[in-house]
C-alpha cells in the first residue's frame, strides 16, 4: 500500500527495525512480490527501487501474508510470526492513496481442494458431485460477501485510497501432465479432468471477485479488479515457460509443512508450492500496471 510522501514518518523506520529483528518470516513475503515489481504510472522506477532507496516520492509497506483469509485481514490473528492483523497495523489512514490486495483464494479453500485432487487415483474428476456443488456455492455465497466486507473496511480506514483487488490465474497448464504418474485408471495425482475443473473453479472465483468490486463500486468505493488470467495463459504449473511452482520440496527457513499442508503434511512440501515464481510475480505486476493505467493515479 502507498501513502503520500508527506506522511512519511519516523514510524516507518521503527517498523523497519521491528521487521529486521522479527523471527523468520512466517508470512513468506518476497522482495520480488508483484506489488514491488510494478511501476506506478508517472514513475520512472519500479516500486521496489523507490522503496529500497527510501525515496521521498513513496511510502510503501508490504504486509501481505501467505495463508491469510478475509477474517485474518479484518482482525483474527493467524500464525504469522506474531504480527497483528493487517487492518490494525496502522498503515491505513487518510494519507493512504493506493491499496493492493489479493484475497479470497484461501477463503475458497483452494489449498484443501488442490491437495484433495493431488491425492486422487484414476483418470476421473476429483471434483465429485458433492464437491462440484459445494465449491461454487462457497465462492458465491460466502467468499464474495466476505471480500466485500474486506474492501469496505479498507475504505472506512483509508477513505481517500484507490483499491486494487488482484485476482488469481488458472493454476494449471498442459492439463496438469507433470503432476501425475501412471496410465488410465492406474493414475496417481492430478488427472486431466481434475486440472480442467480446477481451472474452471479459478474462473468462478474470478467472476465472484469482479462481482465483489462491482458491489463496493455501487457504494461509492473506488475499487478495481485486476485479472491476471490472460498473462498466465500457458504458463501455470506444467506450462512452458512454467511461471507457477508445482511441487516444491526444498524448504526455506520459514516453511512449516505440517501447518501449511494439512492433507499432504507428511511429504514435507514448501509453501512455495503452487505459488508464483519470480517470473509469475512479474506477470501479476504486468496485470497491475495495466489496471493502474486506467485508474487516474
Short mmCIF file of C-alpha atoms in Angstrom, two decimals:
data_model
loop_
_atom_site.label_atom_id
_atom_site.label_comp_id
_atom_site.label_asym_id
_atom_site.label_seq_id
_atom_site.Cartn_x
_atom_site.Cartn_y
_atom_site.Cartn_z
CA UNK A 1 0.00 0.00 0.00
CA UNK A 2 1.11 3.56 -0.68
CA UNK A 3 0.90 6.72 1.38
CA UNK A 4 1.54 10.30 0.35
CA UNK A 5 5.19 11.26 0.66
CA UNK A 6 4.30 13.98 3.16
CA UNK A 7 3.06 11.28 5.54
CA UNK A 8 6.47 9.60 5.79
CA UNK A 9 7.43 9.49 9.43
CA UNK A 10 9.75 8.01 11.98
CA UNK A 11 7.14 5.29 12.49
CA UNK A 12 8.21 3.60 9.27
CA UNK A 13 11.81 3.47 10.43
CA UNK A 14 10.69 1.95 13.73
CA UNK A 15 8.57 -0.59 11.85
CA UNK A 16 11.51 -1.45 9.61
CA UNK A 17 13.60 -2.12 12.69
CA UNK A 18 10.96 -4.48 14.01
CA UNK A 19 10.93 -6.37 10.73
CA UNK A 20 14.69 -6.89 10.92
CA UNK A 21 14.52 -8.30 14.45
CA UNK A 22 11.45 -10.48 13.85
CA UNK A 23 11.69 -14.30 13.68
CA UNK A 24 11.81 -15.95 10.22
CA UNK A 25 9.03 -14.59 8.02
CA UNK A 26 6.02 -16.82 8.61
CA UNK A 27 4.12 -14.72 6.06
CA UNK A 28 6.53 -15.81 3.28
CA UNK A 29 6.96 -12.29 1.92
CA UNK A 30 9.26 -11.85 -1.04
CA UNK A 31 11.34 -8.91 -2.16
CA UNK A 32 10.19 -9.93 -5.66
CA UNK A 33 6.49 -9.59 -4.79
CA UNK A 34 4.29 -8.31 -7.62
CA UNK A 35 3.49 -5.01 -5.92
CA UNK A 36 7.23 -4.33 -5.61
CA UNK A 37 7.93 -5.25 -9.23
CA UNK A 38 5.18 -2.98 -10.58
CA UNK A 39 5.81 0.60 -11.68
CA UNK A 40 3.25 3.22 -10.68
CA UNK A 41 2.03 5.42 -13.58
CA UNK A 42 4.20 8.51 -13.85
CA UNK A 43 7.19 6.92 -12.10
CA UNK A 44 10.42 6.02 -13.88
CA UNK A 45 11.39 3.29 -11.42
CA UNK A 46 9.52 0.27 -10.03
CA UNK A 47 8.14 0.40 -6.51
CA UNK A 48 10.97 -1.82 -5.22
CA UNK A 49 13.64 0.67 -6.29
CA UNK A 50 11.79 3.62 -4.76
CA UNK A 51 11.14 1.74 -1.53
CA UNK A 52 14.66 0.38 -1.14
CA UNK A 53 16.16 3.85 -1.68
CA UNK A 54 13.77 5.43 0.84
CA UNK A 55 12.53 7.75 -1.91
CA UNK A 56 10.58 10.75 -0.67
CA UNK A 57 8.16 10.11 -3.53
CA UNK A 58 6.73 6.96 -1.98
CA UNK A 59 5.88 5.49 1.41
CA UNK A 60 5.30 1.80 0.68
CA UNK A 61 4.50 -1.08 3.02
CA UNK A 62 4.32 -4.78 2.12
CA UNK A 63 2.13 -6.50 4.72
CA UNK A 64 0.74 -9.37 2.64
CA UNK A 65 0.66 -12.71 4.46
CA UNK A 66 0.55 -16.15 2.89
CA UNK A 67 -2.42 -18.22 4.00
CA UNK A 68 -4.48 -15.24 5.15
CA UNK A 69 -8.25 -15.35 4.86
CA UNK A 70 -10.56 -12.35 4.94
CA UNK A 71 -11.17 -12.72 8.67
CA UNK A 72 -7.41 -12.67 9.29
CA UNK A 73 -7.08 -9.37 7.45
CA UNK A 74 -10.01 -7.98 9.45
CA UNK A 75 -8.88 -8.90 12.93
CA UNK A 76 -8.49 -12.62 13.66
CA UNK A 77 -4.80 -13.37 14.27
CA UNK A 78 -3.15 -16.07 12.17
CA UNK A 79 0.10 -17.97 12.68
CA UNK A 80 2.20 -15.20 11.13
CA UNK A 81 5.12 -14.72 13.48
CA UNK A 82 3.22 -12.61 15.98
CA UNK A 83 2.10 -9.77 13.72
CA UNK A 84 -1.20 -8.10 14.36
CA UNK A 85 -3.84 -8.33 11.57
CA UNK A 86 -3.18 -6.08 8.59
CA UNK A 87 -6.17 -3.85 9.27
CA UNK A 88 -4.71 -2.97 12.68
CA UNK A 89 -1.09 -2.29 11.67
CA UNK A 90 -1.59 1.45 11.35
CA UNK A 91 -0.90 1.91 7.65
CA UNK A 92 -4.48 2.62 6.60
CA UNK A 93 -5.47 6.24 7.17
CA UNK A 94 -6.46 9.40 5.34
CA UNK A 95 -2.96 9.66 3.82
CA UNK A 96 -3.14 6.26 2.11
CA UNK A 97 -3.53 6.70 -1.65
CA UNK A 98 -3.42 3.12 -3.00
CA UNK A 99 -4.06 -0.32 -1.54
CA UNK A 100 -3.38 -3.53 -3.45
CA UNK A 101 -4.67 -6.81 -2.07
CA UNK A 102 -5.24 -10.37 -3.22
CA UNK A 103 -7.73 -12.19 -1.02
CA UNK A 104 -10.33 -14.90 -1.49
CA UNK A 105 -8.35 -17.94 -2.63
CA UNK A 106 -7.84 -19.25 0.88
CA UNK A 107 -11.45 -18.44 1.79
CA UNK A 108 -12.49 -20.62 -1.17
CA UNK A 109 -10.49 -23.49 0.44
CA UNK A 110 -8.31 -23.69 -2.66
CA UNK A 111 -5.39 -25.15 -0.73
CA UNK A 112 -7.51 -28.04 0.53
CA UNK A 113 -9.01 -28.51 -2.93
CA UNK A 114 -5.66 -28.88 -4.70
CA UNK A 115 -4.45 -31.29 -2.02
CA UNK A 116 -7.52 -33.48 -2.44
CA UNK A 117 -7.03 -33.50 -6.20
CA UNK A 118 -3.35 -34.44 -5.91
CA UNK A 119 -4.25 -37.40 -3.69
CA UNK A 120 -6.78 -38.76 -6.19
CA UNK A 121 -6.48 -42.10 -8.00
CA UNK A 122 -7.64 -42.78 -11.54
CA UNK A 123 -8.49 -40.65 -14.55
CA UNK A 124 -11.73 -39.14 -13.23
CA UNK A 125 -12.51 -35.71 -11.84
CA UNK A 126 -11.54 -35.04 -8.22
CA UNK A 127 -14.48 -32.65 -8.05
CA UNK A 128 -17.13 -35.29 -7.35
CA UNK A 129 -20.79 -34.29 -7.34
CA UNK A 130 -20.77 -33.06 -3.74
CA UNK A 131 -17.53 -31.12 -4.23
CA UNK A 132 -18.58 -29.60 -7.55
CA UNK A 133 -21.79 -28.33 -5.98
CA UNK A 134 -20.23 -27.08 -2.75
CA UNK A 135 -17.29 -25.09 -4.13
CA UNK A 136 -19.21 -22.64 -6.37
CA UNK A 137 -21.68 -22.14 -3.52
CA UNK A 138 -18.88 -21.33 -1.08
CA UNK A 139 -17.36 -18.88 -3.57
CA UNK A 140 -20.56 -17.05 -4.46
CA UNK A 141 -22.44 -17.17 -1.17
CA UNK A 142 -19.60 -16.84 1.35
CA UNK A 143 -16.38 -15.64 -0.28
CA UNK A 144 -17.87 -12.81 -2.35
CA UNK A 145 -19.62 -11.08 0.60
CA UNK A 146 -16.52 -11.57 2.75
CA UNK A 147 -14.40 -9.83 0.10
CA UNK A 148 -16.96 -7.03 0.00
CA UNK A 149 -16.66 -6.66 3.77
CA UNK A 150 -12.87 -6.54 3.50
CA UNK A 151 -12.91 -3.86 0.80
CA UNK A 152 -15.47 -1.78 2.69
CA UNK A 153 -13.38 -1.98 5.87
CA UNK A 154 -10.26 -0.86 3.99
CA UNK A 155 -12.26 2.05 2.59
CA UNK A 156 -13.51 3.02 6.05
CA UNK A 157 -9.92 3.19 7.30
CA UNK A 158 -8.49 4.83 4.19
CA UNK A 159 -11.33 6.77 2.53
CA UNK A 160 -9.05 8.52 0.02
CA UNK A 161 -7.37 5.34 -1.21
CA UNK A 162 -7.98 3.63 -4.51
CA UNK A 163 -8.12 -0.15 -4.06
CA UNK A 164 -6.95 -2.83 -6.49
CA UNK A 165 -8.18 -6.37 -5.86
CA UNK A 166 -5.78 -8.74 -7.62
CA UNK A 167 -7.28 -11.94 -8.99
CA UNK A 168 -5.91 -15.45 -9.39
CA UNK A 169 -4.99 -17.04 -12.71
CA UNK A 170 -5.91 -20.57 -13.83
CA UNK A 171 -3.33 -22.55 -11.87
CA UNK A 172 -2.65 -25.50 -14.19
CA UNK A 173 -1.37 -25.69 -17.76
CA UNK A 174 -0.98 -28.64 -20.15
CA UNK A 175 -3.81 -30.45 -18.32
CA UNK A 176 -1.52 -30.97 -15.33
CA UNK A 177 0.64 -33.52 -17.15
CA UNK A 178 3.64 -33.01 -14.84
CA UNK A 179 1.55 -33.73 -11.71
CA UNK A 180 0.52 -37.34 -12.36
CA UNK A 181 2.11 -40.71 -12.89
CA UNK A 182 0.69 -43.91 -14.33
CA UNK A 183 -1.77 -44.67 -17.14
CA UNK A 184 -5.57 -44.59 -17.31
CA UNK A 185 -7.29 -45.79 -14.14
CA UNK A 186 -3.87 -46.57 -12.64
CA UNK A 187 -3.01 -42.88 -12.45
CA UNK A 188 -1.95 -41.21 -9.24
CA UNK A 189 -2.03 -37.45 -8.96
CA UNK A 190 -3.82 -34.79 -10.95
CA UNK A 191 -5.91 -36.12 -13.83
CA UNK A 192 -6.63 -34.02 -16.92
CA UNK A 193 -10.30 -33.75 -15.89
CA UNK A 194 -9.30 -32.58 -12.43
CA UNK A 195 -6.91 -29.99 -13.87
CA UNK A 196 -9.67 -28.61 -16.09
CA UNK A 197 -12.09 -28.50 -13.15
CA UNK A 198 -9.54 -26.61 -11.03
CA UNK A 199 -9.11 -24.02 -13.77
CA UNK A 200 -12.88 -23.69 -14.14
CA UNK A 201 -13.07 -23.11 -10.38
CA UNK A 202 -10.47 -20.34 -10.72
CA UNK A 203 -12.76 -18.75 -13.29
CA UNK A 204 -15.69 -18.96 -10.88
CA UNK A 205 -13.61 -17.23 -8.22
CA UNK A 206 -12.52 -14.51 -10.66
CA UNK A 207 -16.15 -13.78 -11.54
CA UNK A 208 -17.03 -13.54 -7.83
CA UNK A 209 -14.11 -11.18 -7.19
CA UNK A 210 -15.21 -8.93 -10.04
CA UNK A 211 -18.70 -9.07 -8.56
CA UNK A 212 -17.39 -8.01 -5.16
CA UNK A 213 -15.68 -4.99 -6.74
CA UNK A 214 -18.92 -4.14 -8.55
CA UNK A 215 -20.75 -4.35 -5.23
CA UNK A 216 -18.47 -1.85 -3.50
CA UNK A 217 -18.40 0.44 -6.54
CA UNK A 218 -22.16 0.79 -6.06
CA UNK A 219 -21.37 2.13 -2.58
CA UNK A 220 -19.02 4.79 -3.98
CA UNK A 221 -15.83 2.91 -3.15
CA UNK A 222 -13.05 3.42 -5.71
CA UNK A 223 -12.02 -0.18 -6.35
CA UNK A 224 -10.79 -2.08 -9.40
CA UNK A 225 -10.40 -5.80 -10.15
CA UNK A 226 -7.17 -6.79 -11.88
CA UNK A 227 -7.50 -10.16 -13.62
CA UNK A 228 -4.11 -11.74 -14.48
CA UNK A 229 -5.59 -14.76 -16.28
CA UNK A 230 -4.52 -13.76 -19.80
CA UNK A 231 -0.97 -13.03 -18.65
CA UNK A 232 -0.65 -16.58 -17.29
CA UNK A 233 -2.08 -18.38 -20.34
CA UNK A 234 0.04 -21.50 -20.87
CA UNK A 235 2.37 -20.53 -18.02
CA UNK A 236 0.77 -22.19 -14.99
CA UNK A 237 2.07 -25.35 -13.33
CA UNK A 238 3.34 -27.69 -16.12
CA UNK A 239 3.36 -24.73 -18.53
CA UNK A 240 6.07 -23.51 -20.89
CA UNK A 241 7.61 -21.47 -19.50
CA UNK A 242 6.22 -22.53 -16.12
CA UNK A 243 5.75 -19.41 -14.01
CA UNK A 244 3.93 -21.07 -11.09
CA UNK A 245 5.72 -23.55 -8.86
CA UNK A 246 4.48 -27.11 -8.89
CA UNK A 247 5.52 -29.35 -6.02
CA UNK A 248 8.50 -27.82 -4.17
CA UNK A 249 10.31 -29.86 -1.50
CA UNK A 250 13.27 -27.53 -0.94
CA UNK A 251 12.31 -25.80 2.30
CA UNK A 252 13.04 -22.23 3.36
CA UNK A 253 13.68 -21.17 6.95
CA UNK A 254 10.07 -20.01 7.29
CA UNK A 255 8.46 -23.19 5.92
CA UNK A 256 6.29 -25.30 8.20
CA UNK A 257 4.94 -28.18 6.08
CA UNK A 258 2.84 -29.63 8.90
CA UNK A 259 1.00 -26.32 9.18
CA UNK A 260 0.91 -25.27 5.53
CA UNK A 261 -0.27 -28.60 4.07
CA UNK A 262 -2.98 -30.16 6.20
CA UNK A 263 -3.54 -33.16 3.90
CA UNK A 264 -0.02 -33.52 2.48
CA UNK A 265 1.83 -32.70 5.71
CA UNK A 266 3.91 -35.88 5.72
CA UNK A 267 5.51 -35.09 2.35
CA UNK A 268 7.48 -32.05 3.52
CA UNK A 269 6.27 -29.58 0.89
CA UNK A 270 7.35 -25.93 0.85
CA UNK A 271 4.77 -23.15 0.96
CA UNK A 272 6.24 -22.10 -2.38
CA UNK A 273 4.31 -24.98 -3.96
CA UNK A 274 1.50 -23.75 -6.23
CA UNK A 275 2.54 -20.13 -5.74
CA UNK A 276 4.08 -17.88 -8.41
CA UNK A 277 7.74 -17.94 -9.27
CA UNK A 278 9.60 -14.65 -9.64
CA UNK A 279 8.52 -14.60 -13.28
CA UNK A 280 4.95 -15.26 -12.19
CA UNK A 281 5.10 -12.29 -9.83
CA UNK A 282 6.22 -10.25 -12.84
CA UNK A 283 3.10 -11.42 -14.72
CA UNK A 284 0.98 -10.24 -11.78
CA UNK A 285 2.85 -6.93 -11.90
CA UNK A 286 2.03 -6.63 -15.61
CA UNK A 287 -1.65 -7.08 -14.78
CA UNK A 288 -1.44 -4.48 -12.02
CA UNK A 289 0.26 -1.98 -14.32
CA UNK A 290 -2.44 -2.41 -16.95
CA UNK A 291 -5.12 -1.84 -14.32
CA UNK A 292 -3.39 1.20 -12.80
CA UNK A 293 -3.07 2.77 -16.25
CA UNK A 294 -6.82 3.29 -16.26
CA UNK A 295 -7.21 4.48 -12.68
CA UNK A 296 -6.10 8.07 -12.99
CA UNK A 297 -3.26 7.71 -10.49
#
